[in-house]
GROMACS .gro file of C-alpha atoms in nm:
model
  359
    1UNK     CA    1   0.000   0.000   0.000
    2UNK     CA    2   0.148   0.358  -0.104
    3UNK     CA    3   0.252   0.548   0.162
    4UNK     CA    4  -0.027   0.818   0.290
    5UNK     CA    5   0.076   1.149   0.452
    6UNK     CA    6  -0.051   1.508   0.466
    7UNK     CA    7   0.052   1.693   0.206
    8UNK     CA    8  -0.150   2.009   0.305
    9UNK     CA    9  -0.299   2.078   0.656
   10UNK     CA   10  -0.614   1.854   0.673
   11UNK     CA   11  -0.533   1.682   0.327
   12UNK     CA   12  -0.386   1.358   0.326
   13UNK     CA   13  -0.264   1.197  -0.041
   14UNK     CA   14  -0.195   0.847  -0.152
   15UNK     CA   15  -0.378   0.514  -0.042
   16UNK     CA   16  -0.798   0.564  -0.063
   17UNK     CA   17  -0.784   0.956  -0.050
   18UNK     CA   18  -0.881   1.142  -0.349
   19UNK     CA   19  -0.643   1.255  -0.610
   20UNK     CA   20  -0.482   1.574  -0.492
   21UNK     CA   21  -0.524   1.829  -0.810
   22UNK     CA   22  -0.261   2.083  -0.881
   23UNK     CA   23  -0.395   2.412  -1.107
   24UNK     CA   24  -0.045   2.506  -1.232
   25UNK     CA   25  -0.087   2.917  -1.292
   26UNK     CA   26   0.326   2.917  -1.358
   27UNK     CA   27   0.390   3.278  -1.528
   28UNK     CA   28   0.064   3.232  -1.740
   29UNK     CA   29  -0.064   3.580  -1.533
   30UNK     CA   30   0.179   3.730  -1.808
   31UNK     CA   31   0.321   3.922  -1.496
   32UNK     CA   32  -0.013   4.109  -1.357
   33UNK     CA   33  -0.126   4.025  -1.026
   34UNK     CA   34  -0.477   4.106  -1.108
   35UNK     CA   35  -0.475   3.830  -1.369
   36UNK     CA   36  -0.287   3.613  -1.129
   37UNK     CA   37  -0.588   3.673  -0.864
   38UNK     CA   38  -0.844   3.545  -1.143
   39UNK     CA   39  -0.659   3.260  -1.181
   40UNK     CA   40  -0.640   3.168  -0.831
   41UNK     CA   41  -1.039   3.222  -0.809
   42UNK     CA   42  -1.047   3.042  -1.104
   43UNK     CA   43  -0.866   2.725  -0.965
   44UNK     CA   44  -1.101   2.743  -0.667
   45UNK     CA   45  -1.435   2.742  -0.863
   46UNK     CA   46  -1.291   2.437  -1.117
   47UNK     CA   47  -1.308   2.249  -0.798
   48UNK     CA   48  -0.904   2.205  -0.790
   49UNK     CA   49  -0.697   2.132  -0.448
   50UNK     CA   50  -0.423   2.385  -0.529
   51UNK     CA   51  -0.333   2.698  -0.688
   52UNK     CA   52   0.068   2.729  -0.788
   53UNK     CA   53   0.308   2.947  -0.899
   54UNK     CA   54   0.634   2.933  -0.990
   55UNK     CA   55   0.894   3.141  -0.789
   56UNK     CA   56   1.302   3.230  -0.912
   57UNK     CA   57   1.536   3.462  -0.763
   58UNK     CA   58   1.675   3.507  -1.093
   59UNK     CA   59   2.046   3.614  -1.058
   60UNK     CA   60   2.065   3.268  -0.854
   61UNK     CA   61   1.873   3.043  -1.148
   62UNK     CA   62   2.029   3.226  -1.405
   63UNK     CA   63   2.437   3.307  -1.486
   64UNK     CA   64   2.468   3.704  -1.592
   65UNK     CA   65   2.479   3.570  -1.940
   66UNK     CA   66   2.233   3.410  -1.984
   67UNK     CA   67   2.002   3.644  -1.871
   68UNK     CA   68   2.168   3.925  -2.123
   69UNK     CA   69   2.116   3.683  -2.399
   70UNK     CA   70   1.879   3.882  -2.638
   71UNK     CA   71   1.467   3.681  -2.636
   72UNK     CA   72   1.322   3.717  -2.991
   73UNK     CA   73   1.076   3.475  -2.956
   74UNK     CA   74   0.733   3.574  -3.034
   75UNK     CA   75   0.644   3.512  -2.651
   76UNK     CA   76   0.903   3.743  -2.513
   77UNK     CA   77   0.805   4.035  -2.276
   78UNK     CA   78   1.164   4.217  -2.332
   79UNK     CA   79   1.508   4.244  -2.550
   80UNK     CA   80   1.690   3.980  -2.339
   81UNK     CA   81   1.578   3.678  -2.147
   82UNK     CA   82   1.655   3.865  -1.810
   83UNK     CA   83   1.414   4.171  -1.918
   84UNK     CA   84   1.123   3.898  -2.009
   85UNK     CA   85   1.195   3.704  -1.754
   86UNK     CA   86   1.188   4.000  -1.454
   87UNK     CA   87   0.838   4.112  -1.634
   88UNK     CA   88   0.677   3.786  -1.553
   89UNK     CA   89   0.878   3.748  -1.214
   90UNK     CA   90   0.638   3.859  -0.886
   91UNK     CA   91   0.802   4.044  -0.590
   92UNK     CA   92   0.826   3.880  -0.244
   93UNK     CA   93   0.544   4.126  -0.109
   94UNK     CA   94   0.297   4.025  -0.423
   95UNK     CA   95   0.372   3.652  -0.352
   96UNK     CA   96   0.253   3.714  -0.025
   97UNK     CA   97  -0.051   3.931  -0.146
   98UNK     CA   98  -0.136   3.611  -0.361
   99UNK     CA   99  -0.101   3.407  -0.046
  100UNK     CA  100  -0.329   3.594   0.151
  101UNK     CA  101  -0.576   3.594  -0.179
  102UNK     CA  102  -0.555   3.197  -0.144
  103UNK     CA  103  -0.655   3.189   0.163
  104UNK     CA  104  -0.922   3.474   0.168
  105UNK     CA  105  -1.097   3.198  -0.157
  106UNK     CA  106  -1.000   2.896   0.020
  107UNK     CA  107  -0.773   2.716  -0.158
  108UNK     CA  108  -0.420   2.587  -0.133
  109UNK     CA  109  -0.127   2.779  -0.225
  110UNK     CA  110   0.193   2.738  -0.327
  111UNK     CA  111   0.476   2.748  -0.576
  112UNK     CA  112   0.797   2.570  -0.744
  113UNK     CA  113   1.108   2.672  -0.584
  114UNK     CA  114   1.329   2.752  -0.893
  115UNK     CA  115   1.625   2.787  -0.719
  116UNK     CA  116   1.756   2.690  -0.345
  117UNK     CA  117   1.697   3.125  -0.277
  118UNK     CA  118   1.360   3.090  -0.387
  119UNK     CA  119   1.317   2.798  -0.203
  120UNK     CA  120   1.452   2.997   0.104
  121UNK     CA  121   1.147   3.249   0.056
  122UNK     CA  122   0.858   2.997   0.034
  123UNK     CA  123   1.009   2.840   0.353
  124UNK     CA  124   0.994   3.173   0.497
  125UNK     CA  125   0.592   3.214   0.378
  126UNK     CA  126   0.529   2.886   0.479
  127UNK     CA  127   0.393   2.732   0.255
  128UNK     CA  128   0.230   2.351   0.278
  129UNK     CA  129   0.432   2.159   0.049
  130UNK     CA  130   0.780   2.229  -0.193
  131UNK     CA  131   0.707   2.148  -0.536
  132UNK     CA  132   1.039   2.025  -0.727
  133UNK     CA  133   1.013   2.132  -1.099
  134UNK     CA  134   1.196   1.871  -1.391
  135UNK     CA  135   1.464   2.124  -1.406
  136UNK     CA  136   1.617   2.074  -1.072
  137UNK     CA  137   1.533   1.686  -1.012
  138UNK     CA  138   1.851   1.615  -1.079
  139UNK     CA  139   1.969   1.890  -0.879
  140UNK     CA  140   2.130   1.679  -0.565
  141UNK     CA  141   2.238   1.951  -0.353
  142UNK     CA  142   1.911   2.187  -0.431
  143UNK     CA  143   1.697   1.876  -0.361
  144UNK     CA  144   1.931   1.777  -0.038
  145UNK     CA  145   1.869   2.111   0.141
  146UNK     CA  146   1.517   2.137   0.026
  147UNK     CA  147   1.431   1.760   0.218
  148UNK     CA  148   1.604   1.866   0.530
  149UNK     CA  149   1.357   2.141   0.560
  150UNK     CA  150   1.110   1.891   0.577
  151UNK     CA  151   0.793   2.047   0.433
  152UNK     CA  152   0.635   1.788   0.202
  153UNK     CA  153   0.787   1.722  -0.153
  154UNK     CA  154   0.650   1.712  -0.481
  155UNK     CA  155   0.919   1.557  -0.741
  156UNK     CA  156   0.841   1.619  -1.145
  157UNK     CA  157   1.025   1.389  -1.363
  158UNK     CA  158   1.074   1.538  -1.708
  159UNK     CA  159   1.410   1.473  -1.852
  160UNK     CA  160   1.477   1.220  -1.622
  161UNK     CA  161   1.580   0.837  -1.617
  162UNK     CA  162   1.529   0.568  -1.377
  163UNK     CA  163   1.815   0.558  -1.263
  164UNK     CA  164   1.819   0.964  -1.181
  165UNK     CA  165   1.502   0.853  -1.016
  166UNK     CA  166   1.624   0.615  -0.829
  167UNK     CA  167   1.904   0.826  -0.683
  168UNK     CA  168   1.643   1.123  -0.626
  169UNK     CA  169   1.438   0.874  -0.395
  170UNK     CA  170   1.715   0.783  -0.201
  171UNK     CA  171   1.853   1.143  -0.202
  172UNK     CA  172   1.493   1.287  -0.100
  173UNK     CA  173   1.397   0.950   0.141
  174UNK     CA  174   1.685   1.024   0.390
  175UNK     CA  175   1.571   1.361   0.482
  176UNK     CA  176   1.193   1.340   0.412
  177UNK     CA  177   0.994   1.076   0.425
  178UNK     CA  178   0.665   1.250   0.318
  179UNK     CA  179   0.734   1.303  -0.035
  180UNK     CA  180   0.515   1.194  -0.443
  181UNK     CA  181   0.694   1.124  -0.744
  182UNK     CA  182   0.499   1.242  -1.045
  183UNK     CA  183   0.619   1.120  -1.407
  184UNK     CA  184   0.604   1.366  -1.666
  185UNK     CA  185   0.746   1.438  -2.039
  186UNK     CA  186   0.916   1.816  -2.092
  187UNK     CA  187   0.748   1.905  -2.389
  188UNK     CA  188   0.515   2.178  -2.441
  189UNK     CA  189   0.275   2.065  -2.586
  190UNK     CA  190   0.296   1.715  -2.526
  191UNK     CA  191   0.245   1.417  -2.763
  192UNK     CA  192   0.037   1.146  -2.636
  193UNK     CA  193   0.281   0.888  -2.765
  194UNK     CA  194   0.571   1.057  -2.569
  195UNK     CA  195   0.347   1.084  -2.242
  196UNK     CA  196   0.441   0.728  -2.104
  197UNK     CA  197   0.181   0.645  -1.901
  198UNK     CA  198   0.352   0.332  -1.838
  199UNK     CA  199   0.598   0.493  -1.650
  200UNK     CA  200   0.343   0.561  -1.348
  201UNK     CA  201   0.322   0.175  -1.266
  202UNK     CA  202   0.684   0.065  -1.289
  203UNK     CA  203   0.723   0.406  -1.028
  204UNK     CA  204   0.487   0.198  -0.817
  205UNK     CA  205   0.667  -0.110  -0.822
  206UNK     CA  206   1.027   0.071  -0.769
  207UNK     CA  207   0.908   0.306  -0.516
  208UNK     CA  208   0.615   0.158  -0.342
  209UNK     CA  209   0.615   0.330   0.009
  210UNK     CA  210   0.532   0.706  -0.206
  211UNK     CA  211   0.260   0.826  -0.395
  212UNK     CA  212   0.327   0.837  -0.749
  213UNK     CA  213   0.102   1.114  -0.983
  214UNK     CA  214   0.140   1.268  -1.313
  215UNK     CA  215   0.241   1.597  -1.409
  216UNK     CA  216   0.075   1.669  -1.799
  217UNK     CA  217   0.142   1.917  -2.099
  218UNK     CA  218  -0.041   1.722  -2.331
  219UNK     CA  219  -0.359   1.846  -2.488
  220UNK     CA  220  -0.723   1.833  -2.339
  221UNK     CA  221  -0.809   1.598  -2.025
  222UNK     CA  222  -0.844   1.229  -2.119
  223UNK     CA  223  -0.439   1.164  -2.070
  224UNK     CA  224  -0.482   1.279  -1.744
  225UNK     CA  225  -0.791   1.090  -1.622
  226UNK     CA  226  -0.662   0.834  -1.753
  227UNK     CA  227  -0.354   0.859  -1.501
  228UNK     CA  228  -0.587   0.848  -1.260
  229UNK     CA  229  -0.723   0.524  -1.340
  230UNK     CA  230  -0.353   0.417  -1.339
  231UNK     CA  231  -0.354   0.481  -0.953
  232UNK     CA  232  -0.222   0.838  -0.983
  233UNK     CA  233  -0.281   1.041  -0.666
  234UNK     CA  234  -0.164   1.396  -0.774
  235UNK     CA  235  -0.279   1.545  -1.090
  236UNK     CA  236  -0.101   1.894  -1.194
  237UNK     CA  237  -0.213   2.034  -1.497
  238UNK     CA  238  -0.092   2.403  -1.656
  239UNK     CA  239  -0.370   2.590  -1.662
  240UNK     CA  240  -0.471   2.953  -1.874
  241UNK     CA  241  -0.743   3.176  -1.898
  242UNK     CA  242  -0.686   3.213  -2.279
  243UNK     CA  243  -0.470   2.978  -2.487
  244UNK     CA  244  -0.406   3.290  -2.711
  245UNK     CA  245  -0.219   3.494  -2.483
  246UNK     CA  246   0.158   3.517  -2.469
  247UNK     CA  247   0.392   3.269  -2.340
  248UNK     CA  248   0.488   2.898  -2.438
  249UNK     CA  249   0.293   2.715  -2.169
  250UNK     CA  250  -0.078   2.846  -2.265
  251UNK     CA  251  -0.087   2.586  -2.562
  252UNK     CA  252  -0.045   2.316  -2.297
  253UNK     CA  253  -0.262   2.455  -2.029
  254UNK     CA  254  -0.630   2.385  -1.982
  255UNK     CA  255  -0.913   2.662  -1.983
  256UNK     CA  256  -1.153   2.736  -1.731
  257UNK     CA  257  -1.382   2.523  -1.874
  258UNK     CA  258  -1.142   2.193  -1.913
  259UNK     CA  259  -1.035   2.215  -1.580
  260UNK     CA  260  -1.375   2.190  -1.470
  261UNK     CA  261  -1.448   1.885  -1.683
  262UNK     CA  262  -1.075   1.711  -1.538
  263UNK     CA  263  -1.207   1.792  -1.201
  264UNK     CA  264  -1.508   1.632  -1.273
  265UNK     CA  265  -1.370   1.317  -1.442
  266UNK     CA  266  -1.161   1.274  -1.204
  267UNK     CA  267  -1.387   1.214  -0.929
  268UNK     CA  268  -1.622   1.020  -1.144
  269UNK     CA  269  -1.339   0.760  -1.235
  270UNK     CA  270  -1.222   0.765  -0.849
  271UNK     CA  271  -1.568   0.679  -0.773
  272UNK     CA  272  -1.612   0.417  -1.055
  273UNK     CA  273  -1.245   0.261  -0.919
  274UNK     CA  274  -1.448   0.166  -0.636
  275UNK     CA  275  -1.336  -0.155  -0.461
  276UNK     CA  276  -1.118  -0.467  -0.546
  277UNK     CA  277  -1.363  -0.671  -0.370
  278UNK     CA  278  -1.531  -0.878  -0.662
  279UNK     CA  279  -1.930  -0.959  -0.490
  280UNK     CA  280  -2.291  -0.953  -0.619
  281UNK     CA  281  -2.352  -0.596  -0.485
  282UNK     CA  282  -2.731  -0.483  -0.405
  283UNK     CA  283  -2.753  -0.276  -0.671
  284UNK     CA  284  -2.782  -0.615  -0.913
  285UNK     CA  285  -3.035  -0.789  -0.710
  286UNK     CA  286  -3.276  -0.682  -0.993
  287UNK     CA  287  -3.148  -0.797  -1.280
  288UNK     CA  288  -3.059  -1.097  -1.115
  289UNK     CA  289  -3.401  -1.181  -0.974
  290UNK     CA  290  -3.527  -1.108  -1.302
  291UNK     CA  291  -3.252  -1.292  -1.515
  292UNK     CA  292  -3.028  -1.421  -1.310
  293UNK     CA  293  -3.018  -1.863  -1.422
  294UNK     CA  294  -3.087  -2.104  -1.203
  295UNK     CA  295  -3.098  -2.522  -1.236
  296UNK     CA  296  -3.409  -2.688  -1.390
  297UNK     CA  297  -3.549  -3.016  -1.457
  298UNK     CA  298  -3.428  -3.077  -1.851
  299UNK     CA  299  -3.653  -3.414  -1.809
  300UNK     CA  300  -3.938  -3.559  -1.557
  301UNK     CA  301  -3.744  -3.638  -1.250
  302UNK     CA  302  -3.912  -3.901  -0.977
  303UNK     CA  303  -3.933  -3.904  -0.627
  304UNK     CA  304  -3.583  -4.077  -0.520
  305UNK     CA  305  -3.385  -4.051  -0.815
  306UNK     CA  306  -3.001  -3.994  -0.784
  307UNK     CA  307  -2.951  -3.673  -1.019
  308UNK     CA  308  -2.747  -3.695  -1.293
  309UNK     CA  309  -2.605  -3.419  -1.466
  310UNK     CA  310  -2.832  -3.511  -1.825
  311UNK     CA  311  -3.127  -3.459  -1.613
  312UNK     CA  312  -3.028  -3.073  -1.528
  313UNK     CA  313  -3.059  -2.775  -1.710
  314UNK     CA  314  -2.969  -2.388  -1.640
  315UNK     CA  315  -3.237  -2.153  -1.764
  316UNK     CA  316  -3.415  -1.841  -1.619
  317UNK     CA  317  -3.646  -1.955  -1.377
  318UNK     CA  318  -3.977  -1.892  -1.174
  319UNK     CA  319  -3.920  -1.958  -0.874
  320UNK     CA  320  -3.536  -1.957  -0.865
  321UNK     CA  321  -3.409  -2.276  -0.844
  322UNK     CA  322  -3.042  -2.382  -0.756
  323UNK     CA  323  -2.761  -2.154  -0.855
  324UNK     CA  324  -2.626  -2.244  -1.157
  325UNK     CA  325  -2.281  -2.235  -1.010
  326UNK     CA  326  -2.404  -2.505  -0.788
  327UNK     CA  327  -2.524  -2.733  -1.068
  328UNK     CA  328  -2.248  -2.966  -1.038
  329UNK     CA  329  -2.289  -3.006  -0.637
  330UNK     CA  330  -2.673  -3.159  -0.752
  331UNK     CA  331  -2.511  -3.465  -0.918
  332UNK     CA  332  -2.533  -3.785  -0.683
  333UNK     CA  333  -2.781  -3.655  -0.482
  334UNK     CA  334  -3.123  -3.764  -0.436
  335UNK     CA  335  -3.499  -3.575  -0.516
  336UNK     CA  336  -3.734  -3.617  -0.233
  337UNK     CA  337  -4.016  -3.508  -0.464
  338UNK     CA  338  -4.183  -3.569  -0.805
  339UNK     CA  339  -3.987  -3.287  -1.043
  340UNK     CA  340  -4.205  -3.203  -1.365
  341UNK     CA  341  -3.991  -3.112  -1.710
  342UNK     CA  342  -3.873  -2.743  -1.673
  343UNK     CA  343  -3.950  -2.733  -1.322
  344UNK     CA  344  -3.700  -2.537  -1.096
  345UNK     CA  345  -3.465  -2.724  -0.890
  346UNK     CA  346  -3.521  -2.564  -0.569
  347UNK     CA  347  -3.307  -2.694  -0.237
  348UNK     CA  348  -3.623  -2.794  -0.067
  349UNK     CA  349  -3.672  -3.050  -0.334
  350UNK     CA  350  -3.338  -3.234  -0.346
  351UNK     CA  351  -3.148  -3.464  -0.012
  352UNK     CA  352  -2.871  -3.223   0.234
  353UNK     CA  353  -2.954  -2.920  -0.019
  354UNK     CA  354  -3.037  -2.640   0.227
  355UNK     CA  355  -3.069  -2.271   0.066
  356UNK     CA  356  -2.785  -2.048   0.170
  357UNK     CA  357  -2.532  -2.321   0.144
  358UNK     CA  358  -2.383  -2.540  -0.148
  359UNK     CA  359  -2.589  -2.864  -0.199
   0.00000   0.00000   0.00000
């Protein structure tokens, strides 16, 4: 059984507990915090779990040159990477503006640490849970000091191999013990033959004691659910208030509307999961009492006749007879009554047959 723990206050993931369902806002509030406040609302009324960000101190993610580097891409918010990227890049006093938002709607907030500073900030705001983009998975000393603060982890996968993996669960596991694994392709947008779906059950047989989820860039919702079905127990998903705008990741991200219907899907397939148990449940009683089988006479049957199994039919029958499953426990035994042709075999009519038990 996957390991459960509490990833937020009150919210436990993994085991029987629903799917925990990330609303990934990133920099897709193309660096207004008004937008970035819709979004968050947004989030909350799609029924997700979370609301996140994505926070850098940028002279610590980025060398000097590559910031100066000129951005000529038709996404780009300045000359040079550093300009676009310090236009999409909120201040510490707006994260915590957002925060308060969060709370004020009632849902969970929080944000990838892009670097070990910003993880240092996010600490500081206290925040529920660290989530670990694809870029620094394999980021040993980043993912080292972020464990041994030991806030809940969430670890993306893009990029990665299992053997990285491996060595991330062991790095991660000997600091923090309450940590998810999500796989996840870094494309944007994704291919569903490059998704590897596959991947989320040989992370359950290599790391059993976590959660495992699925982090998506693909198009539209069914990938996803169909993680879920998989035994996924985080969902994150990119999400946009207009695929139009500005910025690589709106292609990948989901609209208001989507979201809703992944939220939704989501709980109906957690709900149709159901139980391993394999039973008649109540809700079939109908259909069986109306055409469920049950043994018959194929043949006039006298009082004290050893049944054999040419004498025996299965049909649907009124009154129910024996089970059908049970036909085979009828041969050798005796009828204490006359049985008509295409009569039921009831218990009552055959020897050390009694009617909740196997003849």
């Amino acid at each position: 059984m996957p390991l459960v723990f509490e990833l937020c206050p009150g919210r436990m993931v993994g085991g029987d507990h629903p799917c925990f369902i990330i609303a990934e806002i990133g920099q897709n509030h193309q660096g207004d915090i008004e937008i970035a406040k819709k979004m968050i609302k947004m989030a909350k009324d799609c029924g997700a779990d979370c609301a996140k960000f994505q926070k850098s101190e940028l002279e610590y993610k980025f060398n000097k040159r590559a910031l100066e580097r000129p951005y000529t891409s038709k996404h780009s918010w300045g000359k040079t990477y550093g300009e676009h990227k310090r236009h999409l890049e909120f201040s510490h006093e707006q994260y915590r503006e957002l925060q308060k938002y969060a709370e004020k709607v009632g849902i969970i907030f929080t944000a990838s640490g892009m670097d070990e500073m910003a993880v240092e900030f996010l600490h500081e705001i206290n925040v529920p849970f660290f989530k670990v983009a694809s870029l620094d998975t394999n980021n040993f000393p980043y993912l080292e000091k972020t464990a041994k603060k030991g806030r809940p982890m969430v670890v993306s996968s893009g990029m990665q191999s299992m053997e990285t993996m491996r060595q991330v669960y062991k790095t991660v596991k000997a600091h923090n013990k309450n940590f998810a694994i999500l796989q996840c392709t870094s494309a944007y947008p994704l291919e569903p033959e490059h998704v590897n779906l596959r991947v989320i059950t040989e992370y359950q047989k290599e790391f059993p004691d976590i959660p495992i989820g699925y982090s998506g860039h693909e198009s539209g919702i069914n990938i996803s659910v169909a993680a879920v079905a998989l035994g996924a127990k985080i969902i994150e998903r990119h999400v946009t208030l207009d695929k139009t705008w500005k910025g690589n990741d709106h292609s990948a991200s989901l609209e208001p509307s989507e979201l809703s219907e992944l939220v939704h899907s989501i709980r109906l397939v957690e709900r149709a999961l159901g139980s391993s148990l394999k039973q008649m449940l109540p809700c079939e009683k109908p259909c069986h009492d109306k055409l469920g089988k049950s043994v018959v006479a194929k043949v006039k049957i006298p009082k004290g006749t050893v049944l054999t199994l040419d004498m025996l039919a299965v049909k649907v029958a009124e009154p129910i007879g024996v089970k059908a499953e049970d036909i085979f426990q009828l041969v050798g035994k005796t009828v204490m009554k006359d049985v008509e042709e295409d009569e039921s075999v009831t218990p009552d009519l055959v020897e050390n047959c009694r009617k909740k038990a196997k003849c």
